[in-house]
Structure formats: C-alpha cells, structure tokens
CSV table of C-alpha atoms and ligand atoms in Angstrom, one decimal:
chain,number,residue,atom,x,y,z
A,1,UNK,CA,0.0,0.0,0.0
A,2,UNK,CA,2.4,2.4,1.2
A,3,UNK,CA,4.8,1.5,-1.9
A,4,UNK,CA,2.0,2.1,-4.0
A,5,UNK,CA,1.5,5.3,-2.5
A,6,UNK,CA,4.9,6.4,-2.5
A,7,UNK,CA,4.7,5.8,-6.7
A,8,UNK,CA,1.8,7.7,-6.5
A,9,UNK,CA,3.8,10.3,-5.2
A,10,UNK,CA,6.9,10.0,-7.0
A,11,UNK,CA,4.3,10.6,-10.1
A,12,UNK,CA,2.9,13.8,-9.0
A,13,UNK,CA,5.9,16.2,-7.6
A,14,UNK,CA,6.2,18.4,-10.9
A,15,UNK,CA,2.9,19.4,-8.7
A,16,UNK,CA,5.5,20.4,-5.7
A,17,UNK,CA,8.1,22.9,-4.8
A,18,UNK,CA,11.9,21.1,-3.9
A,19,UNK,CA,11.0,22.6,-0.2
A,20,UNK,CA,7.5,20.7,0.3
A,21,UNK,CA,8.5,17.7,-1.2
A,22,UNK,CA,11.5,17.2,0.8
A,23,UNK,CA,10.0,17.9,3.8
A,24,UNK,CA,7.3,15.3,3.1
A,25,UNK,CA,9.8,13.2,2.4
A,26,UNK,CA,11.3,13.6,5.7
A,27,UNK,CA,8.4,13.3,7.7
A,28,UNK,CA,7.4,10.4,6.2
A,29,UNK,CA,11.0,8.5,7.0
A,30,UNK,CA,11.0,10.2,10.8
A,31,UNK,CA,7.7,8.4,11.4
A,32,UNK,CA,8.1,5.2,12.9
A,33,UNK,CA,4.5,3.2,13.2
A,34,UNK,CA,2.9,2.0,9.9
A,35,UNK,CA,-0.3,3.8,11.7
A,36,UNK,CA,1.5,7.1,11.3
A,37,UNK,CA,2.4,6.9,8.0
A,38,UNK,CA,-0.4,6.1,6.9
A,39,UNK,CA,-2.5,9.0,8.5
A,40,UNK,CA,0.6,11.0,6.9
A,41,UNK,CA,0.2,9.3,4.0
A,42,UNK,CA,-3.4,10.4,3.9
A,43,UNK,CA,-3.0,13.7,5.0
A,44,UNK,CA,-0.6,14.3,2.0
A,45,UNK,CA,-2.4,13.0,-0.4
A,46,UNK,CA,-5.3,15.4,0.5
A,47,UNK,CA,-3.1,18.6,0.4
A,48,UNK,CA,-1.9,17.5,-3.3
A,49,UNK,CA,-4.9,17.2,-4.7
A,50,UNK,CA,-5.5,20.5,-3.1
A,51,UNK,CA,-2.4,21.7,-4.4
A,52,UNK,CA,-3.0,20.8,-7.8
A,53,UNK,CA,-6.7,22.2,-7.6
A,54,UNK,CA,-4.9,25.9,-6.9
A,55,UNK,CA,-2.4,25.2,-9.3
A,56,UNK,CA,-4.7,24.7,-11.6
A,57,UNK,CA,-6.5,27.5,-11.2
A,58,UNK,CA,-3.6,29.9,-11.5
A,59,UNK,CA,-2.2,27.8,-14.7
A,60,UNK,CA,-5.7,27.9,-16.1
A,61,UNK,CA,-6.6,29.4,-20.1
A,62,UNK,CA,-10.0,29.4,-21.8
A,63,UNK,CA,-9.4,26.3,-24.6
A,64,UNK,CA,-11.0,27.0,-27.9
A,65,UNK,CA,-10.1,23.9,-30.1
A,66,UNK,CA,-10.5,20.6,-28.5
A,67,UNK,CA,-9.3,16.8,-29.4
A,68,UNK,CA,-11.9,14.3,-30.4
A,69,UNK,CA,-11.3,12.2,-27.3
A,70,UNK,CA,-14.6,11.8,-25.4
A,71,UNK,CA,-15.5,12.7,-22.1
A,72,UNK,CA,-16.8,9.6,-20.3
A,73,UNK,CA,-20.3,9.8,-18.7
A,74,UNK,CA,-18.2,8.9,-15.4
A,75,UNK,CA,-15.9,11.7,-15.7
A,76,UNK,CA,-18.9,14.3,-16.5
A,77,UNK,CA,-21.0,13.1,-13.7
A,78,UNK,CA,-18.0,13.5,-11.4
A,79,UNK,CA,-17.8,17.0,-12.6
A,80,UNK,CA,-21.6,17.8,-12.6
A,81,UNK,CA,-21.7,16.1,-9.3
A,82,UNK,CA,-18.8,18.2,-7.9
A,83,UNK,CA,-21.0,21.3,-9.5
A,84,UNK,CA,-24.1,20.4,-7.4
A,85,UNK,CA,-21.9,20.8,-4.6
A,86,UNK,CA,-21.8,24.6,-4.8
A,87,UNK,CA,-23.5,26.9,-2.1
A,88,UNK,CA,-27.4,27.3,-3.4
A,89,UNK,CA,-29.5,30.0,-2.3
A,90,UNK,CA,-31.7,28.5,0.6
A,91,UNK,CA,-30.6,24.7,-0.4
A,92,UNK,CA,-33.3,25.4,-3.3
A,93,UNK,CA,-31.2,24.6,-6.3
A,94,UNK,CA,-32.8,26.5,-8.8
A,95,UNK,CA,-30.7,25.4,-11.5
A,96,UNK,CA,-30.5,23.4,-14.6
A,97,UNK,CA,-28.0,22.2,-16.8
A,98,UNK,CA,-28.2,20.3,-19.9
A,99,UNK,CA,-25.9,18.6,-21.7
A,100,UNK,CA,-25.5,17.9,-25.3
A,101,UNK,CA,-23.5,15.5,-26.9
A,102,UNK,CA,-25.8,14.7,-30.1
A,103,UNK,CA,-24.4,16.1,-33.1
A,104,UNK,CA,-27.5,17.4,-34.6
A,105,UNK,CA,-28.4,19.2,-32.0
A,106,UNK,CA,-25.2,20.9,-31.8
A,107,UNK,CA,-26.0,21.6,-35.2
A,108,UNK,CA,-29.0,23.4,-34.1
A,109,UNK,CA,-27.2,25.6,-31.7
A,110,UNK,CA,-24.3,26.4,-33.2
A,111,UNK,CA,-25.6,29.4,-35.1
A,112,UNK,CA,-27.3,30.8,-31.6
A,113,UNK,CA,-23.7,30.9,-30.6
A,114,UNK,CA,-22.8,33.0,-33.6
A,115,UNK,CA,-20.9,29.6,-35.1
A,116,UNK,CA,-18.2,29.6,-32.5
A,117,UNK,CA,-16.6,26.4,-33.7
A,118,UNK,CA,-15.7,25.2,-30.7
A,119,UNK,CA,-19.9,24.4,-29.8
A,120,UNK,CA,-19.6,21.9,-33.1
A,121,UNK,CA,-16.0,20.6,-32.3
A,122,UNK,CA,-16.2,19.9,-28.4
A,123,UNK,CA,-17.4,16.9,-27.0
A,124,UNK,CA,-20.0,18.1,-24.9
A,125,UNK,CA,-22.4,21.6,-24.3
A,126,UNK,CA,-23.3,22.4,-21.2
A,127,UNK,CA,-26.5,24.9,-20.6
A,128,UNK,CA,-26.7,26.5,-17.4
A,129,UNK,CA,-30.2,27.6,-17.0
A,130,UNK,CA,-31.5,29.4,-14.0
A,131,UNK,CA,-34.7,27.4,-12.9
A,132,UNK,CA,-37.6,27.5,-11.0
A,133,UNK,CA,-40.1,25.4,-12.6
A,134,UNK,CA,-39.5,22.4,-10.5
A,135,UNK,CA,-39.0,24.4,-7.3
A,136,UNK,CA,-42.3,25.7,-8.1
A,137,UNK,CA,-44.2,22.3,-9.0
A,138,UNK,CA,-42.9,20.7,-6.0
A,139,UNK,CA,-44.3,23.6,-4.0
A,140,UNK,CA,-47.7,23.8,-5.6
A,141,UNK,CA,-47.8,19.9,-5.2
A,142,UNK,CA,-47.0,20.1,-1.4
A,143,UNK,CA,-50.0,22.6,-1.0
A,144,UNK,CA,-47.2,25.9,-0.8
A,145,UNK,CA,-48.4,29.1,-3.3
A,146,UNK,CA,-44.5,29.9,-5.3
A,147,UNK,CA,-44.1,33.4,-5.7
A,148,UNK,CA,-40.8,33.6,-7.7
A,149,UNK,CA,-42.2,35.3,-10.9
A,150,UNK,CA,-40.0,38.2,-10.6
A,151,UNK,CA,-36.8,39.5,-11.0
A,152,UNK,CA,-34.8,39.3,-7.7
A,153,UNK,CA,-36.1,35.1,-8.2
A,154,UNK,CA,-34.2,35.0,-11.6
A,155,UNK,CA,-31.2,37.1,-10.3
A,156,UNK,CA,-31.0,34.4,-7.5
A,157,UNK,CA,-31.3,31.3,-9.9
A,158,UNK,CA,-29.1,32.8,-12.0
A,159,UNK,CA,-26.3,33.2,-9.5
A,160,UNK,CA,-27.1,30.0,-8.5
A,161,UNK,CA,-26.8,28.5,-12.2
A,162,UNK,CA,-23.0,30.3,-12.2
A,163,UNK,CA,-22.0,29.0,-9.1
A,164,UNK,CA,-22.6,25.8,-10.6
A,165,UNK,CA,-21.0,26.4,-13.9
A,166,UNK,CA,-18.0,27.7,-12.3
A,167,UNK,CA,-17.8,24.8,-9.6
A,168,UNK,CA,-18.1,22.1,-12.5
A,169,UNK,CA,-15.2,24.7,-14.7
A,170,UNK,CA,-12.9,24.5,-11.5
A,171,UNK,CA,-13.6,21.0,-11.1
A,172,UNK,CA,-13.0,19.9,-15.2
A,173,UNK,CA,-9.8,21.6,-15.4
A,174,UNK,CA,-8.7,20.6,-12.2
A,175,UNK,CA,-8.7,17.0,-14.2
A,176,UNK,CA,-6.8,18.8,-17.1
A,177,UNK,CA,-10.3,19.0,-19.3
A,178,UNK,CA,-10.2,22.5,-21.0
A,179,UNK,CA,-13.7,24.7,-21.0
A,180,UNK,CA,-14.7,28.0,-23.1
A,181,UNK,CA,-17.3,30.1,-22.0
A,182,UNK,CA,-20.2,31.2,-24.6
A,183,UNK,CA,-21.5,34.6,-23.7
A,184,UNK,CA,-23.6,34.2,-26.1
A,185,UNK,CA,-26.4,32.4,-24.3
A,186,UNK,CA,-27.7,35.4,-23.0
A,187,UNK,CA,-28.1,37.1,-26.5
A,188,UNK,CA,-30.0,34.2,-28.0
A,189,UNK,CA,-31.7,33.0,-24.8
A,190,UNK,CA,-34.8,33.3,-26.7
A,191,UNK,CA,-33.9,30.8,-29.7
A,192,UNK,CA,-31.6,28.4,-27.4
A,193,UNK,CA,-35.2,28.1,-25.0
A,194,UNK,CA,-36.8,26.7,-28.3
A,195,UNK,CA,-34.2,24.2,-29.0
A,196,UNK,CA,-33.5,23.1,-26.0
A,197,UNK,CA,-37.4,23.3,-25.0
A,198,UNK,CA,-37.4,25.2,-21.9
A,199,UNK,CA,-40.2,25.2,-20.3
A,200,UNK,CA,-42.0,29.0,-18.4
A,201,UNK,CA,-39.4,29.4,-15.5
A,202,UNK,CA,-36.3,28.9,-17.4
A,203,UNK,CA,-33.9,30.8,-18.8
A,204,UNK,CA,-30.5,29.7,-20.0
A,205,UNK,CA,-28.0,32.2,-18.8
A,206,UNK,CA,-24.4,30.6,-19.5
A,207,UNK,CA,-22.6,27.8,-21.9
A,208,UNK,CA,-19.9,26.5,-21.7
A,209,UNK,CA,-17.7,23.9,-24.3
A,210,UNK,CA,-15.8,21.0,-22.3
A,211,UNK,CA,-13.0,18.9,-23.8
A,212,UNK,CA,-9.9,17.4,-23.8
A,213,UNK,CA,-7.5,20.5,-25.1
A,214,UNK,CA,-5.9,20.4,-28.1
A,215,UNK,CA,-4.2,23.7,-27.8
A,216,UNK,CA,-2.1,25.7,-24.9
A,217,UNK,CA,-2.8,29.5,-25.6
A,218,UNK,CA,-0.5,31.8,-23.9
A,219,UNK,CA,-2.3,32.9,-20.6
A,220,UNK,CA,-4.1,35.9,-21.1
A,221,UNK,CA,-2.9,38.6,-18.6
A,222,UNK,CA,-5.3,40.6,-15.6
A,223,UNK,CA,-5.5,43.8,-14.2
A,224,UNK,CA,-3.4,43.5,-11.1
A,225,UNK,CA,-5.1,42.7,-7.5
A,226,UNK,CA,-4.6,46.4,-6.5
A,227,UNK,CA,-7.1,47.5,-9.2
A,228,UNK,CA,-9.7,45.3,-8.3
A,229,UNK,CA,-9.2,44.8,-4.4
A,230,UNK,CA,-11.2,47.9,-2.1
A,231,UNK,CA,-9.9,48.2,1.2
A,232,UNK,CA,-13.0,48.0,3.4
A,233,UNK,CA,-14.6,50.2,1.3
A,234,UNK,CA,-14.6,51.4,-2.2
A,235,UNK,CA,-11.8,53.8,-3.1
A,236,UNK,CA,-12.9,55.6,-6.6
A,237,UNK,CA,-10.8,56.0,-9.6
A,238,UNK,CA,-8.5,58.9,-10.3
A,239,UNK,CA,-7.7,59.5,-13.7
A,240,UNK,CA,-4.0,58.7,-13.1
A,241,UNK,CA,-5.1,55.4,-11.3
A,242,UNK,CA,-6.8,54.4,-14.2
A,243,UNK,CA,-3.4,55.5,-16.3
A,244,UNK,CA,-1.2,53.7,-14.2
A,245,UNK,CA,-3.7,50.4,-13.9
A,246,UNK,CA,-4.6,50.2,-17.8
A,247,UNK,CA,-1.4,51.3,-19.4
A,248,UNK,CA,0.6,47.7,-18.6
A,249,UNK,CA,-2.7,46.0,-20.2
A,250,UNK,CA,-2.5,48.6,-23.2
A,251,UNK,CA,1.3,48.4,-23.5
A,252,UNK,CA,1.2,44.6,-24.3
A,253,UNK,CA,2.0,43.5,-27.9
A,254,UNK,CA,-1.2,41.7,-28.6
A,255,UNK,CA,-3.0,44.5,-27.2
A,256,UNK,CA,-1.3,47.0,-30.2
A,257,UNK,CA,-2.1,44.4,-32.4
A,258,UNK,CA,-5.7,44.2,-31.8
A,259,UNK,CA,-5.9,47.7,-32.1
A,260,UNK,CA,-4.2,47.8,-35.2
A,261,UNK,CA,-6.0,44.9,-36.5
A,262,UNK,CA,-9.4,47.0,-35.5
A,263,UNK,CA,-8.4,49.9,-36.9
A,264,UNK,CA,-8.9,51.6,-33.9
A,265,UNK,CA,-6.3,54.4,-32.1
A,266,UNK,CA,-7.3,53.1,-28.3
A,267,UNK,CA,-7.8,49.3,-26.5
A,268,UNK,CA,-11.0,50.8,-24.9
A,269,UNK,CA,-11.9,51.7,-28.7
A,270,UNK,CA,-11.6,48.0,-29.2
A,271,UNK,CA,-14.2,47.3,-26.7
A,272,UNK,CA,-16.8,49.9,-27.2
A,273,UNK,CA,-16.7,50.1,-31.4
A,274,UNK,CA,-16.3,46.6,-32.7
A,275,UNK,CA,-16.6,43.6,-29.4
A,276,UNK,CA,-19.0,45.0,-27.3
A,277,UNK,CA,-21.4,47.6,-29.1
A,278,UNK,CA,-23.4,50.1,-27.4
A,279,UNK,CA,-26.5,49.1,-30.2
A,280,UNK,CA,-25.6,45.7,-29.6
A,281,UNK,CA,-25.6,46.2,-25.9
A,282,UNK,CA,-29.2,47.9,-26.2
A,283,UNK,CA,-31.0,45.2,-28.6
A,284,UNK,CA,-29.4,42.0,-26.9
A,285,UNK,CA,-30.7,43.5,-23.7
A,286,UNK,CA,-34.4,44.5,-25.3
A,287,UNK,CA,-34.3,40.8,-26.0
A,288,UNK,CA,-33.1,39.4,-23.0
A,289,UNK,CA,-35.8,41.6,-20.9
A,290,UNK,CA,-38.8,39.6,-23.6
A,291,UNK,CA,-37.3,36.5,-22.5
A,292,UNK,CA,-37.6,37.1,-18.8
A,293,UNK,CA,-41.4,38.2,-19.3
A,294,UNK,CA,-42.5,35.6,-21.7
A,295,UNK,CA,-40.4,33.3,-19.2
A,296,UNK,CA,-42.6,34.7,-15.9
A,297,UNK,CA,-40.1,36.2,-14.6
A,298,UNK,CA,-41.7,39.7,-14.6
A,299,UNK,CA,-44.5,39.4,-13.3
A,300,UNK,CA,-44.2,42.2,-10.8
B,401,LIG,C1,-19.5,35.0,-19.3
B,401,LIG,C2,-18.4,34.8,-20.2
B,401,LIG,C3,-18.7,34.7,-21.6
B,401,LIG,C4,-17.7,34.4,-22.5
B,401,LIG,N1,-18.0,34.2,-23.8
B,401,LIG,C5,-17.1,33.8,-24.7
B,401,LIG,C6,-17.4,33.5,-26.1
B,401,LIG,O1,-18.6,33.7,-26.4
B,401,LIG,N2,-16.5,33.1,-26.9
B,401,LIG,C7,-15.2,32.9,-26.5
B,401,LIG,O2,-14.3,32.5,-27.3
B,401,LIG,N3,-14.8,33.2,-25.2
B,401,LIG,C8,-15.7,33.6,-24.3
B,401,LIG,N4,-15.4,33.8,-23.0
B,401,LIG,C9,-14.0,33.6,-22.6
B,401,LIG,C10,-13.3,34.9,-22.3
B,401,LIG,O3,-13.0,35.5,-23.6
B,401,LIG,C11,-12.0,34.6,-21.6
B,401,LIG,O4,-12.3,34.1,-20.3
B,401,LIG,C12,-11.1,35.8,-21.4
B,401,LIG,O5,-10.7,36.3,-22.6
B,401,LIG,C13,-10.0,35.6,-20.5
B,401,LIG,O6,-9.2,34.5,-21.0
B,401,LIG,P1,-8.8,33.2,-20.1
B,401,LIG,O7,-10.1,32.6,-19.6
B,401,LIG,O8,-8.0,32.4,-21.0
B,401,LIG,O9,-8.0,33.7,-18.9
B,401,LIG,C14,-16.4,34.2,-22.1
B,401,LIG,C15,-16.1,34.3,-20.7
B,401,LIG,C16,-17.1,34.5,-19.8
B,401,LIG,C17,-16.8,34.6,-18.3
C-alpha cells in the first residue's frame, strides 16, 4: 500500500516545490509506526490534490479547439456532481444544466452561438439555466403558493446557475479538461429556449464547451489585485489610477495588435466600437428583458 502510494507520489511532484516535497519526504521517514504513515500518508495525499486544484487555477486558459477524445459519462458526472456541490440559495437549487452530446443538436445551436466552432468541435455543451419550474411544481404539489415570478427570483437562480457552472469549470480543469465560455447564451436565450425546450421558469444564462484541449494559448494577462481589491470600502478611480492600472494592459504587444487589426487608435476603442457595441448592448438587452417576461419572470 504504502509502496504504491509512495509511486503515486513520485508521479505527481512536478505538482511540488523542492522545499515541500522534501519535507514530506522527511516526515514520512521520521515516522516510525505503519499507523502514522499512513495517516501522513493520507493527510498528504489530500493537500496534493488541493495543491494541484490551486495550481490549476492559476495555470488555467480558456481552450478553444479541443481533441476528439470523449469525455466519459463517469468523468462528467464526477464533474456535474462536484458542480451540485456549490453553495445554493436556501438549499433550493434553482438550476438546470443540460448537456448535449448529439451532433445534430449541436448543429442546431451552433448558429445561436454565432458559429463559434468550438460548440460543433467539443465533446460536450453544457446549458446552465437558472430554474424554478420544479422548485415551483414541488411547492404547488405540497399545498405551498411559489411566488418567484419576478426579478430578484431570476437574479437568485441565475447566480445560482454560475456557481454551478464555475464549480463544474474549476472541477474539469482541475482534471486537465479544458472549457470556453459562450457569452452568447444570453443574447440568444430566446432561440436556445426553443431548441433546448425550456419550459415558463427557465432561462438559460451561460454555456460553456468542455474537452480534452488540443491547444495551450499563452495565458491571457489581468489587471493587477490592487485595481480590483477595495480596502474596506470602495476607493474611486482617479484619472492617473486608471493610467497607471490600464497602461501595462495597453502596452502589451497583442493588445497593439488588436488595435491595429481593429483599426482603432485606443484598446478601450476596441471594446466599445467593434466587441461590445453600445447598439448591440441595447437590442441584446431589449431581448433578454422579452425572455424574462414571456419566461414569468416579470410578473411584478
Ligand atoms: C460570461 C463569459 C462569456 C464568454 N463568452 C465567450 C465567447 O462567447 N467566446 C469565447 O471565445 N470566449 C468567451 N469567454 C471567454 C473569455 O474570452 C476569456 O475568459 C477571457 O478572454 C480571459 O481569458 P482566459 O479565460 O483564457 O483567462 C467568455 C467568458 C465569460 C466569463
């Protein structure tokens, strides 16, 4: 057992700094009774895979293009499982997800996510959809009246639909799976509700592709914690915070080469002419509102 384990180990210290696996490695040796290296033993094995979970979340990159390998049922109901796990407002789980694997239906969504070709090319679609239709027949069946036909109820199955996604995100690359977000399930909530035939109550509000990568992008860089991180409270922007917070991001090379390949003179240019629209903005949300009323979400 213990040999096995050590293997075990052997096989994961690229996961471990030269301090932490010596010292492991010493404790292990000082420890006399089979008893205590065993609860060692244990006790190490859970701060790996802890290790590696945080690893992998500072390692992490969105993955686009994906190999054909499948993703077992086992694997994805590990992952889904691990998902469910995640804090739920009120223990309700007013969530959804569905997964799609069939290639026609792919087919079908693929232009609601403007033909991204990872939603063809990855093995599995996931929906998040924020969901209170069976919260809501389980309460009208246990003689309870549901009143979540309104906004704060979506906003709280929504969040609770992300904490999900994210959970089942941390949890698939964690395994070395890749995932891509598709922002586009909020603009085309209305057509993925037909194909995916969501009943009054739900509304998809996230996708995201899962796979085995077949790609490792550069890591895309972030503001740094200072520009994001308040201090007890909120400390507003001075123009020469801003300055000194954006100008790394703008100073990058693929940054100049976006805006080049834009034809724009500023990043922000980038953002607000070409990837994020203000009449974009203001017809994808017109839309998005429809979907929460014809969904029975507005209702007050
Ligand atoms: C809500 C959301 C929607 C996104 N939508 C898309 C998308 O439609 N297509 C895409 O290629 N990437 C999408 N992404 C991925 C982001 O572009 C990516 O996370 C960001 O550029 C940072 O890169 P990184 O995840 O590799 O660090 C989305 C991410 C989030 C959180």
């Amino acid at each position: 057992m213990l040999v096995a384990g050590w293997s075990y180990l052997e096989s994961r210290t690229q996961y471990l700094t030269p301090l932490k696996y010596a010292n492991i490695r010493k404790s292990l040796s000082s420890n006399s009774s089979i008893l205590a290296e065993f609860v060692y033993f244990v006790y190490i094995l859970q701060h790996i895979s802890m290790e590696d979970t945080i690893d992998s979340l500072f390692n992490r990159r969105t993955i686009r293009k994906y190999r054909s390998d499948a993703v077992s049922d086992d694997l994805l109901n590990d992952l889904l499982n691990a998902g469910c796990r995640s804090s739920t407002t009120g223990n309700m789980q007013v969530y959804s997800i569905i997964v799609t694997r069939d290639e026609s239906r792919k087919r079908e969504l693929s232009p609601l996510h403007f033909n991204q070709k990872m939603v063809i090319e990855a093995p599995v679609l996931l929906t998040f959809c924020a969901d209170f239709n069976r919260f809501n027949k389980w309460c009208i069946l246990r003689n309870a009246e549901p009143g979540y036909d309104n906004f704060l109820s979506f906003v709280t199955a929504a969040i609770d639909a992300l904490l999900v996604a994210q959970t089942v995100c941390i949890a698939a690359e964690a395994r070395g799976l890749g995932i891509c977000y598709l922002g586009t399930t909020t603009y085309m909530a209305h057509k993925i509700i037909e194909v995916l035939k969501l009943p009054k109550g739900v509304v998809p509000v996230t996708t995201i592709t899962l796979g085995w990568p077949a790609e490792q992008p550069e890591q895309t860089d972030r503001l740094r914690l200072e520009a994001v991180v308040h201090k007890e409270a909120y400390t507003d922007y001075t123009d020469s915070d801003i300055e000194r917070f954006y100008s790394e991001k703008e100073g990058r090379d693929d940054s100049r080469q976006f805006i080049r390949e834009n034809d724009k003179t500023t990043l922000a240019q980038v953002f607000t002419d070409v990837r994020y629209k203000k009449e974009d903005n203001v017809y994808f949300s017109k839309m998005l509102l429809q979907v929460l009323k014809d969904q029975s979400f507005m209702n007050q």
